[in-house]
PDB file of C-alpha atoms in Angstrom:
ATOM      1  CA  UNK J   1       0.024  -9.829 -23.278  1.00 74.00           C
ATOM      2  CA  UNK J   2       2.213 -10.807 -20.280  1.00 74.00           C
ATOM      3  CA  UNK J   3       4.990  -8.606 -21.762  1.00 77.00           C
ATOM      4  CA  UNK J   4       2.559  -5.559 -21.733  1.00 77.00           C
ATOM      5  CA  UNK J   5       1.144  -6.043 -18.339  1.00 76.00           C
ATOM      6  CA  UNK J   6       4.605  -6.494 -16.552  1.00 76.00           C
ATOM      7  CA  UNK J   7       5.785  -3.334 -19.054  1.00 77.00           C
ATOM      8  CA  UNK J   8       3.033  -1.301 -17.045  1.00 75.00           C
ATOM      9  CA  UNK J   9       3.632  -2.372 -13.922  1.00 72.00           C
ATOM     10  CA  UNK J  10       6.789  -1.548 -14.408  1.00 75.00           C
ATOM     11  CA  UNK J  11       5.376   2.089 -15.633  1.00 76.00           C
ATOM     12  CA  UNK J  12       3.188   2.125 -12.391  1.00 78.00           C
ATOM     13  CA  UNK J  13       0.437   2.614 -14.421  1.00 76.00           C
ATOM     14  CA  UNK J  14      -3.059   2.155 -12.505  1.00 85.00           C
ATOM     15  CA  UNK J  15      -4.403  -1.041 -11.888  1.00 87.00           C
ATOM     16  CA  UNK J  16      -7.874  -0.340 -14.227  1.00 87.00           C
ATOM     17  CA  UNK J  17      -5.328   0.801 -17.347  1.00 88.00           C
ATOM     18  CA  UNK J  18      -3.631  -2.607 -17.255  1.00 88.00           C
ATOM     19  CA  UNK J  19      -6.871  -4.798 -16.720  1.00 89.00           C
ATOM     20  CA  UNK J  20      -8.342  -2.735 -20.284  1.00 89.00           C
ATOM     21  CA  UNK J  21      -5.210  -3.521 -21.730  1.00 88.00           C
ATOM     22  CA  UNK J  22      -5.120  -7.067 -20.733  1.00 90.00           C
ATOM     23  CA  UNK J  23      -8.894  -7.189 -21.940  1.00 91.00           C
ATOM     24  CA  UNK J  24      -8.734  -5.551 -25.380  1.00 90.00           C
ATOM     25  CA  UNK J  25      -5.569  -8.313 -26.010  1.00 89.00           C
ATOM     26  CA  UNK J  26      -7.498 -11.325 -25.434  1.00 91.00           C
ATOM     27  CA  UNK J  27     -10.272 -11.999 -27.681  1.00 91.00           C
ATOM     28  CA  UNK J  28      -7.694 -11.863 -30.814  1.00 89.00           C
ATOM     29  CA  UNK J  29      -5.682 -14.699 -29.011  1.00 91.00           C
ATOM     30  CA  UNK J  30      -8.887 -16.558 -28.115  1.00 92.00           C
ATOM     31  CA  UNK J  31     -11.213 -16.465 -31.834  1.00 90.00           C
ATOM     32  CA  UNK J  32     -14.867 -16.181 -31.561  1.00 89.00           C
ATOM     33  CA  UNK J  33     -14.804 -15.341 -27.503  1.00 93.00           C
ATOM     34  CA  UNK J  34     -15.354 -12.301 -26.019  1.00 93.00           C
ATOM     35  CA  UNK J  35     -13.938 -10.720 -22.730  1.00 94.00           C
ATOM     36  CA  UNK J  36     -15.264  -9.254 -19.442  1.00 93.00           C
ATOM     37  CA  UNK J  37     -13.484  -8.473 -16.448  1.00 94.00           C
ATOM     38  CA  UNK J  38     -15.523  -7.145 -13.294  1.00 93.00           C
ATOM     39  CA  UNK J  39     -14.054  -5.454  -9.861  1.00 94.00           C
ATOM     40  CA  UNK J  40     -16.199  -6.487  -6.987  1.00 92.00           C
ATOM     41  CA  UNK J  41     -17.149  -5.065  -3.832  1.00 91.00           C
ATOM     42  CA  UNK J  42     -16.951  -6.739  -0.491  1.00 88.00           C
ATOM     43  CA  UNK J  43     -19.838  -8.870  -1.048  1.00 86.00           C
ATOM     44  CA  UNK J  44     -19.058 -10.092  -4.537  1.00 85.00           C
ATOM     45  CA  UNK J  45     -21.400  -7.469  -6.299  1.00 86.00           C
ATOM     46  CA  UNK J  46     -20.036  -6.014  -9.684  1.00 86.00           C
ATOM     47  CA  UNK J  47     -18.444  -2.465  -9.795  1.00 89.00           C
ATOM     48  CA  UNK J  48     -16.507  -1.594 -12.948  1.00 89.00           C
ATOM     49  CA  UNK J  49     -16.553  -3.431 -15.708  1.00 89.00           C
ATOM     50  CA  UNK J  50     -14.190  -3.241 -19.280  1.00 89.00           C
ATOM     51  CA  UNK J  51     -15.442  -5.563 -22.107  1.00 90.00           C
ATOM     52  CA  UNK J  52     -13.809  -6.250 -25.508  1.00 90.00           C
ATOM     53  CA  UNK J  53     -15.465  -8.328 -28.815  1.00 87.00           C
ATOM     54  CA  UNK J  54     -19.204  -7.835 -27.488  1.00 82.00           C
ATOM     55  CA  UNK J  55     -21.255  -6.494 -30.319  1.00 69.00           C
ATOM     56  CA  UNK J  56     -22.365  -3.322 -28.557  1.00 58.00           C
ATOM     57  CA  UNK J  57     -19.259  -2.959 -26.033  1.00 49.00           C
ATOM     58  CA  UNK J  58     -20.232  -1.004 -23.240  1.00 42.00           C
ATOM     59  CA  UNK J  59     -23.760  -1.904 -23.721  1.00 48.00           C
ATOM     60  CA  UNK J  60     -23.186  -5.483 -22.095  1.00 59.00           C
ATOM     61  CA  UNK J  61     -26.122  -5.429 -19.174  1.00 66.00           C
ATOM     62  CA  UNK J  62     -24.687  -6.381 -15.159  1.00 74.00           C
ATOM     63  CA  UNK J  63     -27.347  -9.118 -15.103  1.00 80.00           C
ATOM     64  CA  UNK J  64     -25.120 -11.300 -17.003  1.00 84.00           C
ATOM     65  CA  UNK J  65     -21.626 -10.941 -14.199  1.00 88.00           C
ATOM     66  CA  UNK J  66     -23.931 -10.862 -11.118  1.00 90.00           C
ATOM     67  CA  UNK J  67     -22.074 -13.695  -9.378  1.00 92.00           C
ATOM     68  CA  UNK J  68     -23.393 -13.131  -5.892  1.00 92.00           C
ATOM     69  CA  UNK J  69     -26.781 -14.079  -7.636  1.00 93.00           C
ATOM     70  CA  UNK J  70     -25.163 -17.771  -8.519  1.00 94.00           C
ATOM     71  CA  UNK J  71     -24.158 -19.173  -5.077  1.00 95.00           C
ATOM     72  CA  UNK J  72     -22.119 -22.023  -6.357  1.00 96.00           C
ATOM     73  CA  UNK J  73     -20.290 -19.679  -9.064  1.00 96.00           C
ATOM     74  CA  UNK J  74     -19.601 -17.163  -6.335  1.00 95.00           C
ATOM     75  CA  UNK J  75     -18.590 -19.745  -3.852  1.00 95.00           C
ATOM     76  CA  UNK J  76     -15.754 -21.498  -6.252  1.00 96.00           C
ATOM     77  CA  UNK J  77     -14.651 -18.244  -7.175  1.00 96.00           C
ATOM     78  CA  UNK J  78     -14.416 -16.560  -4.401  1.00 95.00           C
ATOM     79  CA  UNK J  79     -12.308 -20.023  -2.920  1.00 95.00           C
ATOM     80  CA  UNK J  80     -10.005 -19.008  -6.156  1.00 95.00           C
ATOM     81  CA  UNK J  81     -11.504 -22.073  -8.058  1.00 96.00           C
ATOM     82  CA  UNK J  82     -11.508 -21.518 -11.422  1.00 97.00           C
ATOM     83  CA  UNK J  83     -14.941 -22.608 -13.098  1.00 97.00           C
ATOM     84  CA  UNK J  84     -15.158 -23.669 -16.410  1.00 98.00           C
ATOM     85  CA  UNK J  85     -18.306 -23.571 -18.528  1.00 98.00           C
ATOM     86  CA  UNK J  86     -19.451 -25.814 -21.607  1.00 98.00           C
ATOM     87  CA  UNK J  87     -22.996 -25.092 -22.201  1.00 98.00           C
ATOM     88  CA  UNK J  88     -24.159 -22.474 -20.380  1.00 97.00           C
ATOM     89  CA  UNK J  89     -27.703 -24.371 -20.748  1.00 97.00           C
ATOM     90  CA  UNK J  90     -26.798 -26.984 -18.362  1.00 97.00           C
ATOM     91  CA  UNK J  91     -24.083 -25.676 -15.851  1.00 97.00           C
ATOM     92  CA  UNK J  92     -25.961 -25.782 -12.416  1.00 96.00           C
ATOM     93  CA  UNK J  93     -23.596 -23.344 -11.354  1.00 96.00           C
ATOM     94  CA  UNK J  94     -24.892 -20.818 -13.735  1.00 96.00           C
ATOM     95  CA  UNK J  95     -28.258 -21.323 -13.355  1.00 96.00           C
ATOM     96  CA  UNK J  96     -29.978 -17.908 -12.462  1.00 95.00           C
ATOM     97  CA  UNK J  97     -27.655 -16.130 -14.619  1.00 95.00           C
ATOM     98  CA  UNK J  98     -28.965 -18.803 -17.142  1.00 95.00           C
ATOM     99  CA  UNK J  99     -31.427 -16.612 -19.033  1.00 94.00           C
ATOM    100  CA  UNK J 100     -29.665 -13.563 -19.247  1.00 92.00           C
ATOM    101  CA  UNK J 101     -26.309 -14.780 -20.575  1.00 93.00           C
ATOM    102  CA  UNK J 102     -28.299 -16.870 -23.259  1.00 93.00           C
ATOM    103  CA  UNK J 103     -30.292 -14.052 -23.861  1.00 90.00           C
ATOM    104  CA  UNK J 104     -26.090 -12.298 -24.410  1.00 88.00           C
ATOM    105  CA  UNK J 105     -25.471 -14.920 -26.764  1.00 90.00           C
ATOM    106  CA  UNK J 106     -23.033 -15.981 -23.684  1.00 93.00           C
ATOM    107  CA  UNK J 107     -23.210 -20.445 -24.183  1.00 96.00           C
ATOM    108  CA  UNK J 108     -20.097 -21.213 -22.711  1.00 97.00           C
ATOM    109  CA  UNK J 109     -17.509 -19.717 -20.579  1.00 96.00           C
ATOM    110  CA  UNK J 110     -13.845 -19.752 -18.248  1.00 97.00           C
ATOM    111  CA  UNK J 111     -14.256 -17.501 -14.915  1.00 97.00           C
ATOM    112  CA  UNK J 112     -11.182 -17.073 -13.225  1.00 97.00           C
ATOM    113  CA  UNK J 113     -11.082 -15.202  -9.947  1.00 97.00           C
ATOM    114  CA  UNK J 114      -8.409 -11.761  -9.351  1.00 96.00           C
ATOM    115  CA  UNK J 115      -7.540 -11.923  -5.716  1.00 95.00           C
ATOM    116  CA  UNK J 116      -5.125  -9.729  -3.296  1.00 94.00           C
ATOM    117  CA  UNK J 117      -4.237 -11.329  -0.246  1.00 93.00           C
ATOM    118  CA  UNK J 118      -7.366 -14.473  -0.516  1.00 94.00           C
ATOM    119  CA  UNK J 119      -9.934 -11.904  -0.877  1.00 95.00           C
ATOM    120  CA  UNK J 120     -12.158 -11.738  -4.131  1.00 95.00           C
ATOM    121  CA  UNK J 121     -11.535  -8.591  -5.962  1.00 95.00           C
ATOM    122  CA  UNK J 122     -12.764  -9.476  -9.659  1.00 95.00           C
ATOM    123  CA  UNK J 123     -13.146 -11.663 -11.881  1.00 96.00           C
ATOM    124  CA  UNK J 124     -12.164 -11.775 -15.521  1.00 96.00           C
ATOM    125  CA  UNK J 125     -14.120 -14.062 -17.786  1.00 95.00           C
ATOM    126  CA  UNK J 126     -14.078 -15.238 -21.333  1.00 96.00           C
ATOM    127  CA  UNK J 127     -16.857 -16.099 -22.950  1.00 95.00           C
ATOM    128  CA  UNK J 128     -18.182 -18.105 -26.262  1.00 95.00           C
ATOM    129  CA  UNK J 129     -21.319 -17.511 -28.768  1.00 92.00           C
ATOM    130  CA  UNK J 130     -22.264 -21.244 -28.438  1.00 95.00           C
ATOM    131  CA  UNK J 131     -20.924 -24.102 -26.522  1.00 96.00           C
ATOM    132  CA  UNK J 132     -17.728 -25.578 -26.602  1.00 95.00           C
ATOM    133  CA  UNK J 133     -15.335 -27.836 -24.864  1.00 96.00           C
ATOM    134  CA  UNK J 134     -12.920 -25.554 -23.814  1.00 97.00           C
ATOM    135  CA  UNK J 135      -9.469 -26.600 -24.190  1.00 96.00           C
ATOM    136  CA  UNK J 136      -6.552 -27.260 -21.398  1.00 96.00           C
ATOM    137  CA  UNK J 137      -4.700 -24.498 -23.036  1.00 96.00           C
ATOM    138  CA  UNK J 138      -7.071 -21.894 -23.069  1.00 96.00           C
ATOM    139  CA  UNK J 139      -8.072 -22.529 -19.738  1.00 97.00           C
ATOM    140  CA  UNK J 140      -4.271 -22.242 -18.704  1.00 96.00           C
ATOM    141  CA  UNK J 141      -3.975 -19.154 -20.915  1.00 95.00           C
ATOM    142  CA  UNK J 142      -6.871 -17.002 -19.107  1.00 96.00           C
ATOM    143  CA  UNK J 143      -5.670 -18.435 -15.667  1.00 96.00           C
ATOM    144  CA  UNK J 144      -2.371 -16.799 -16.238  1.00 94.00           C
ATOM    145  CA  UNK J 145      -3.493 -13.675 -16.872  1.00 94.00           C
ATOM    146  CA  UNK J 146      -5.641 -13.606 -14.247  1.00 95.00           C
ATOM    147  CA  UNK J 147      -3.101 -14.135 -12.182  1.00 94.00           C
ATOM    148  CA  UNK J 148      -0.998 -11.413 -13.452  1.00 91.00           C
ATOM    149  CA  UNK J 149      -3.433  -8.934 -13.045  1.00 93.00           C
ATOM    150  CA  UNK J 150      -3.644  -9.992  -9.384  1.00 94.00           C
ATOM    151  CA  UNK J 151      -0.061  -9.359  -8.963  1.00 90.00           C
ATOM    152  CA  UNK J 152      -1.104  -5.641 -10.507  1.00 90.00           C
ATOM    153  CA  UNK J 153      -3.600  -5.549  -8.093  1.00 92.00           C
ATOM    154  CA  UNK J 154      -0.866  -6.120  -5.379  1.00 92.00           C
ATOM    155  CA  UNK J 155       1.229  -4.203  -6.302  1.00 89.00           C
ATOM    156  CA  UNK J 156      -0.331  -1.188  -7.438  1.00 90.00           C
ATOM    157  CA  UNK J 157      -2.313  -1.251  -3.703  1.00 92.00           C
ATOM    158  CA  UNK J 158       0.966  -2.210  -2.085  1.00 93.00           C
ATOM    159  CA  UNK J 159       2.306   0.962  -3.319  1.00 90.00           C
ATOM    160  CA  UNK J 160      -0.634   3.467  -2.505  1.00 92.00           C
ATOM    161  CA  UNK J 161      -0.702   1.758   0.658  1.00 94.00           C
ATOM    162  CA  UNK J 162       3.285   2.893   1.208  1.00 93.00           C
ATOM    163  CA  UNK J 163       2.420   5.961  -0.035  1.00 93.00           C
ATOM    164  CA  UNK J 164      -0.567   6.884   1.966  1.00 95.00           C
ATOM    165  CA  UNK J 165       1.432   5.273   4.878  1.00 96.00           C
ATOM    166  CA  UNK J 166       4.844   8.105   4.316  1.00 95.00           C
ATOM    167  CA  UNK J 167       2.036  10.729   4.496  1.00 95.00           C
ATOM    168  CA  UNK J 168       0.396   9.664   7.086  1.00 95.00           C
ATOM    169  CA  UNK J 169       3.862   9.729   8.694  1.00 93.00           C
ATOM    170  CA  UNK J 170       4.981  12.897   7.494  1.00 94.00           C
ATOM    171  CA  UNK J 171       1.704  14.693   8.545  1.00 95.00           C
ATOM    172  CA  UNK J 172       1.849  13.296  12.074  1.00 94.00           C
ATOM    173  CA  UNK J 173       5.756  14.170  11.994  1.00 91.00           C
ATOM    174  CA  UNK J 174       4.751  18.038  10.869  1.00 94.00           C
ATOM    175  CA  UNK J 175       2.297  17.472  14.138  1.00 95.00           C
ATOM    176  CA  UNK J 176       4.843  16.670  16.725  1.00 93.00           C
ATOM    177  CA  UNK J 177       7.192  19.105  15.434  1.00 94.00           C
ATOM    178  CA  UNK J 178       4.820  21.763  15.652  1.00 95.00           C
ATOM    179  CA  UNK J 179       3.796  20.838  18.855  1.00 94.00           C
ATOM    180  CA  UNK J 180       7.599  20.861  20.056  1.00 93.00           C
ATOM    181  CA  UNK J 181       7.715  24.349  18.521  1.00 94.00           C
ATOM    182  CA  UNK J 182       5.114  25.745  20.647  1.00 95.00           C
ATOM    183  CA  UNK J 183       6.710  24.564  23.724  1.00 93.00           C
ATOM    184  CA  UNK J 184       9.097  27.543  24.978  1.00 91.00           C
ATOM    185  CA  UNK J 185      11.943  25.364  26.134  1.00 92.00           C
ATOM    186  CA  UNK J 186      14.906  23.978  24.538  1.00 93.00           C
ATOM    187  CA  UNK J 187      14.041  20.717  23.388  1.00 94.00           C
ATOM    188  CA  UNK J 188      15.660  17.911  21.057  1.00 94.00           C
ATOM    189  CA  UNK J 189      15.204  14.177  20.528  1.00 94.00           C
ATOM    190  CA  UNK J 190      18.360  11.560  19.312  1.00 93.00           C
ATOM    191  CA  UNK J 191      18.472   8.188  18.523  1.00 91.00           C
ATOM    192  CA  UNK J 192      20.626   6.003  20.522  1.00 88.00           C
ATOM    193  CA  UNK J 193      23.586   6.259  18.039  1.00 88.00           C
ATOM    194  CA  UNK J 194      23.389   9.715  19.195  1.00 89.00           C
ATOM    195  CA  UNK J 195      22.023  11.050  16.355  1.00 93.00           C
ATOM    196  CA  UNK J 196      19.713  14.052  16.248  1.00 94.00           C
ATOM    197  CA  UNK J 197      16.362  13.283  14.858  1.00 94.00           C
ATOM    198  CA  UNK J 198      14.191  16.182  16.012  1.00 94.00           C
ATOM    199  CA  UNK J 199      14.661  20.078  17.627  1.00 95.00           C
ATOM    200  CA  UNK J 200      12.570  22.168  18.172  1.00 95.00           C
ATOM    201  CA  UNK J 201      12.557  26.194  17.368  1.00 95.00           C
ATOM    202  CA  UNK J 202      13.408  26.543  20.874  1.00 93.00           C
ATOM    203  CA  UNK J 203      16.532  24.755  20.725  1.00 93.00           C
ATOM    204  CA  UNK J 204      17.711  26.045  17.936  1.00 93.00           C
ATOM    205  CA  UNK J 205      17.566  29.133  19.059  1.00 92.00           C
ATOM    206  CA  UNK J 206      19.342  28.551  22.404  1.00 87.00           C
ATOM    207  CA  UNK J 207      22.048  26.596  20.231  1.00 87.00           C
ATOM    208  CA  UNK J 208      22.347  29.589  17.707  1.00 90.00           C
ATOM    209  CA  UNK J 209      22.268  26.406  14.469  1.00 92.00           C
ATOM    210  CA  UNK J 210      19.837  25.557  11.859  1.00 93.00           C
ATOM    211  CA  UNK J 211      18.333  22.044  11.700  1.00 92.00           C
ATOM    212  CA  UNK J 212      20.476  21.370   8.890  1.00 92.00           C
ATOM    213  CA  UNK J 213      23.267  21.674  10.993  1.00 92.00           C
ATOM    214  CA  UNK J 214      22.361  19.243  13.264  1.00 94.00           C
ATOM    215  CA  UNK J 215      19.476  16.240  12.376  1.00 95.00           C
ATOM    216  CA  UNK J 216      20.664  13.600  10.950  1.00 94.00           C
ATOM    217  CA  UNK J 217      24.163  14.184  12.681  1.00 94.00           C
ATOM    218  CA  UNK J 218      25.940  12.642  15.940  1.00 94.00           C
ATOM    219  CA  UNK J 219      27.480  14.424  18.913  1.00 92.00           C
ATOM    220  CA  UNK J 220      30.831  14.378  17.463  1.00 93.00           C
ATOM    221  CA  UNK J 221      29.876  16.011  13.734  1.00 93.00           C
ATOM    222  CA  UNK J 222      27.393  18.639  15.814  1.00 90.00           C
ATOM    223  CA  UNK J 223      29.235  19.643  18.797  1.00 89.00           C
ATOM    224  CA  UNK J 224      33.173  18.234  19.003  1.00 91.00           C
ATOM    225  CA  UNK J 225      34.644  20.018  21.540  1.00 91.00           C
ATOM    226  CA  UNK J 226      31.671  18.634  23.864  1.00 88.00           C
ATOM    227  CA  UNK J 227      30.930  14.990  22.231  1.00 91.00           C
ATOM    228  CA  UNK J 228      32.748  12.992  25.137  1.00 92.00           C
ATOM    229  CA  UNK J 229      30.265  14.700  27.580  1.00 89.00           C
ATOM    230  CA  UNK J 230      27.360  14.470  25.607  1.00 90.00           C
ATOM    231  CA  UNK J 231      27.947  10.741  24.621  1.00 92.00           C
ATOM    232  CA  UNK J 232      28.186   9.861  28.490  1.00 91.00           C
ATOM    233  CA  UNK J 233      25.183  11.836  29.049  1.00 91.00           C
ATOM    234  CA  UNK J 234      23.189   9.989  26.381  1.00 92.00           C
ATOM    235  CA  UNK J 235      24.304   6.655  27.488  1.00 92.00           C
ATOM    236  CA  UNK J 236      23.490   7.140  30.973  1.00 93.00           C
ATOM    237  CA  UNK J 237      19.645   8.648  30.202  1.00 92.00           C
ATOM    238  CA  UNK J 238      19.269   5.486  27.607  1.00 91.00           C
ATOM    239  CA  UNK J 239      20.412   3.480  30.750  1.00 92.00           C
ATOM    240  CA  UNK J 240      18.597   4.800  33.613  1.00 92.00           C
ATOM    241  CA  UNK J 241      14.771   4.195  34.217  1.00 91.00           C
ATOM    242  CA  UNK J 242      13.899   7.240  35.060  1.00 93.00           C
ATOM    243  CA  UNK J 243      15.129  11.244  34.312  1.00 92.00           C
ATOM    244  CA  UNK J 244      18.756  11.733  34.319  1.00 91.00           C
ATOM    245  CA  UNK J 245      19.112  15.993  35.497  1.00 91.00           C
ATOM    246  CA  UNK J 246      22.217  18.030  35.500  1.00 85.00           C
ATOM    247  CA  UNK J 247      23.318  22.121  35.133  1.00 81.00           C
ATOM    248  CA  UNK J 248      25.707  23.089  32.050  1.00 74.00           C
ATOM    249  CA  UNK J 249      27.060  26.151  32.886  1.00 68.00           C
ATOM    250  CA  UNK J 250      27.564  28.759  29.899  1.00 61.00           C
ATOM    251  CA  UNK J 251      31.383  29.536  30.775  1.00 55.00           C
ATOM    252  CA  UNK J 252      33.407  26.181  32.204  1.00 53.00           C
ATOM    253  CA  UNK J 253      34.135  26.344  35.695  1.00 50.00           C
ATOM    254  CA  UNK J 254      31.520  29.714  36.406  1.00 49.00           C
ATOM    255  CA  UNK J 255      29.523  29.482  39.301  1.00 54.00           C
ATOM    256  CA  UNK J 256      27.494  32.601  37.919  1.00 55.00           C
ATOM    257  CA  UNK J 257      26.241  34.107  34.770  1.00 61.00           C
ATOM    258  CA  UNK J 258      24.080  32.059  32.531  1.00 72.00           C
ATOM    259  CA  UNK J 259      23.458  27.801  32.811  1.00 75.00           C
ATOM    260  CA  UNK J 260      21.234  25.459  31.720  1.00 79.00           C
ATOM    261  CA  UNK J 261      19.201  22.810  33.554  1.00 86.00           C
ATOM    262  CA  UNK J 262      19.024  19.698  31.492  1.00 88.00           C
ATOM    263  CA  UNK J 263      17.132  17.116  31.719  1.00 92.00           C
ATOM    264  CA  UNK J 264      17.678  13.750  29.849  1.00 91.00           C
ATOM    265  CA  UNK J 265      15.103  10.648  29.111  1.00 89.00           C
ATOM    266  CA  UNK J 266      14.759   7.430  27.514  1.00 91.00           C
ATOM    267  CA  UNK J 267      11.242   6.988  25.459  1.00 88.00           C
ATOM    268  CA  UNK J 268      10.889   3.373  25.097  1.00 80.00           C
ATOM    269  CA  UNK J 269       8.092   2.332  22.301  1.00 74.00           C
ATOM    270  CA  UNK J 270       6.406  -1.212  23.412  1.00 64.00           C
TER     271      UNK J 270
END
């Protein structure tokens, strides 16, 4: 079981493919028991469910998993306790979901909470047609694959998170570069190794290059025959506090014709 769930992981196959295959594995390696495993909304309440070795599968009725409605089940749980049932029948902690998991056949059972980051997220739960003391093993056995699917759960939300996060910044990229476009001046942004990060249309058009000329590249690999100028110019607008402004003629040494007024800032991010 642990092989297959690290072998999709590794796949980066969604987090509600590896909980059905973790649940369709277990009730061969635990005889007579059956499986549930339950995502959970912010309050605790049920949301999907996959089930394996109940008599009518799908059928099995949401009465039965309602934890919020057992306030001692939901609070161990949710404190990533795991709770351990013998006789359904006498377990305070079950006690209004008494009647309807009797009524399942559901007399004894292991709970063990899925959590990302301390917060509840599901909780995966094997269960027995009459009661039984459960032994250490078993116990141990469903508590480690509860744990591995919360390390699915982390890692498959870790990911969409990164990947919802380079979109986001891509998108709001696309947004400044458009709105450097529409500006009808020459405009470029560099790092302070010099390289050039951003240009706008405006730029490249004064410059006469492509952008794939010149982000990504320093002073010296974009413009050599002017890199010990530009370098100095960098450094001092990185240095100063406030605009650093100077005039680049088009022809050295012309006091006429065609020049440029440039104008140089640091942005400083707090």
């Amino acid at each position: 079981v642990m092989n297959e769930v690290a072998a999709a992981m590794i796949a980066e196959a969604g987090f509600a493919e590896v909980a059905m295959l973790a649940v369709d594995a277990l009730p061969a390696l635990l005889p007579g028991c059956c499986v549930a495993f339950s995502t959970v909304d912010a309050d605790g309440d049920p949301v999907d469910m996959v089930t394996a070795g109940f008599v009518d599968g799908a059928a099995v009725g949401r009465a039965a998993f309602h934890i919020t409605a057992a306030p001692l089940l939901h609070r161990r749980l949710a404190a990533a306790g795991t709770v351990v049932v013998s006789d359904t029948a006498t377990d305070e902690r079950v006690a209004p979901l008494r009647a309807s998991r009797i009524a399942r056949d559901l007399h004894a059972s292991i709970e063990v909470p899925v959590l990302r980051r301390g917060v509840l997220r599901g909780v995966l739960g094997v269960f027995a047609a009459a009661p039984r003391v459960w032994p250490d093993g078993d116990v141990t056995f469903v508590q480690s694959v509860a744990d591995a699917l919360s390390l699915t759960l982390e890692s498959v939300e870790t990911r969409e998170e990164r990947r919802q996060a380079e979109q986001d910044l891509r998108e709001a990229r696309d947004f400044v570069q458009e709105l450097l476009d529409a500006v009808p001046l020459a405009i470029y942004v560099k790092d302070e190794a010099g390289r050039m990060v951003m240009a706008n249309d405006g730029f490249l058009k004064m410059a006469g290059r492509t952008r794939e000329d010149l982000i990504g590249r320093d002073n010296r690999e974009s413009n050599p025959m002017a890199a010990d100028l530009l370098d100095r110019e960098d450094a001092e607008a990185f240095a100063s506090p406030v605009p650093v402004v100077s005039e680049m003629h088009t022809a050295e040494g012309s006091s006429t014709g065609e020049w440029w007024l440039k104008s140089k800032f640091a942005v400083r991010l707090s």
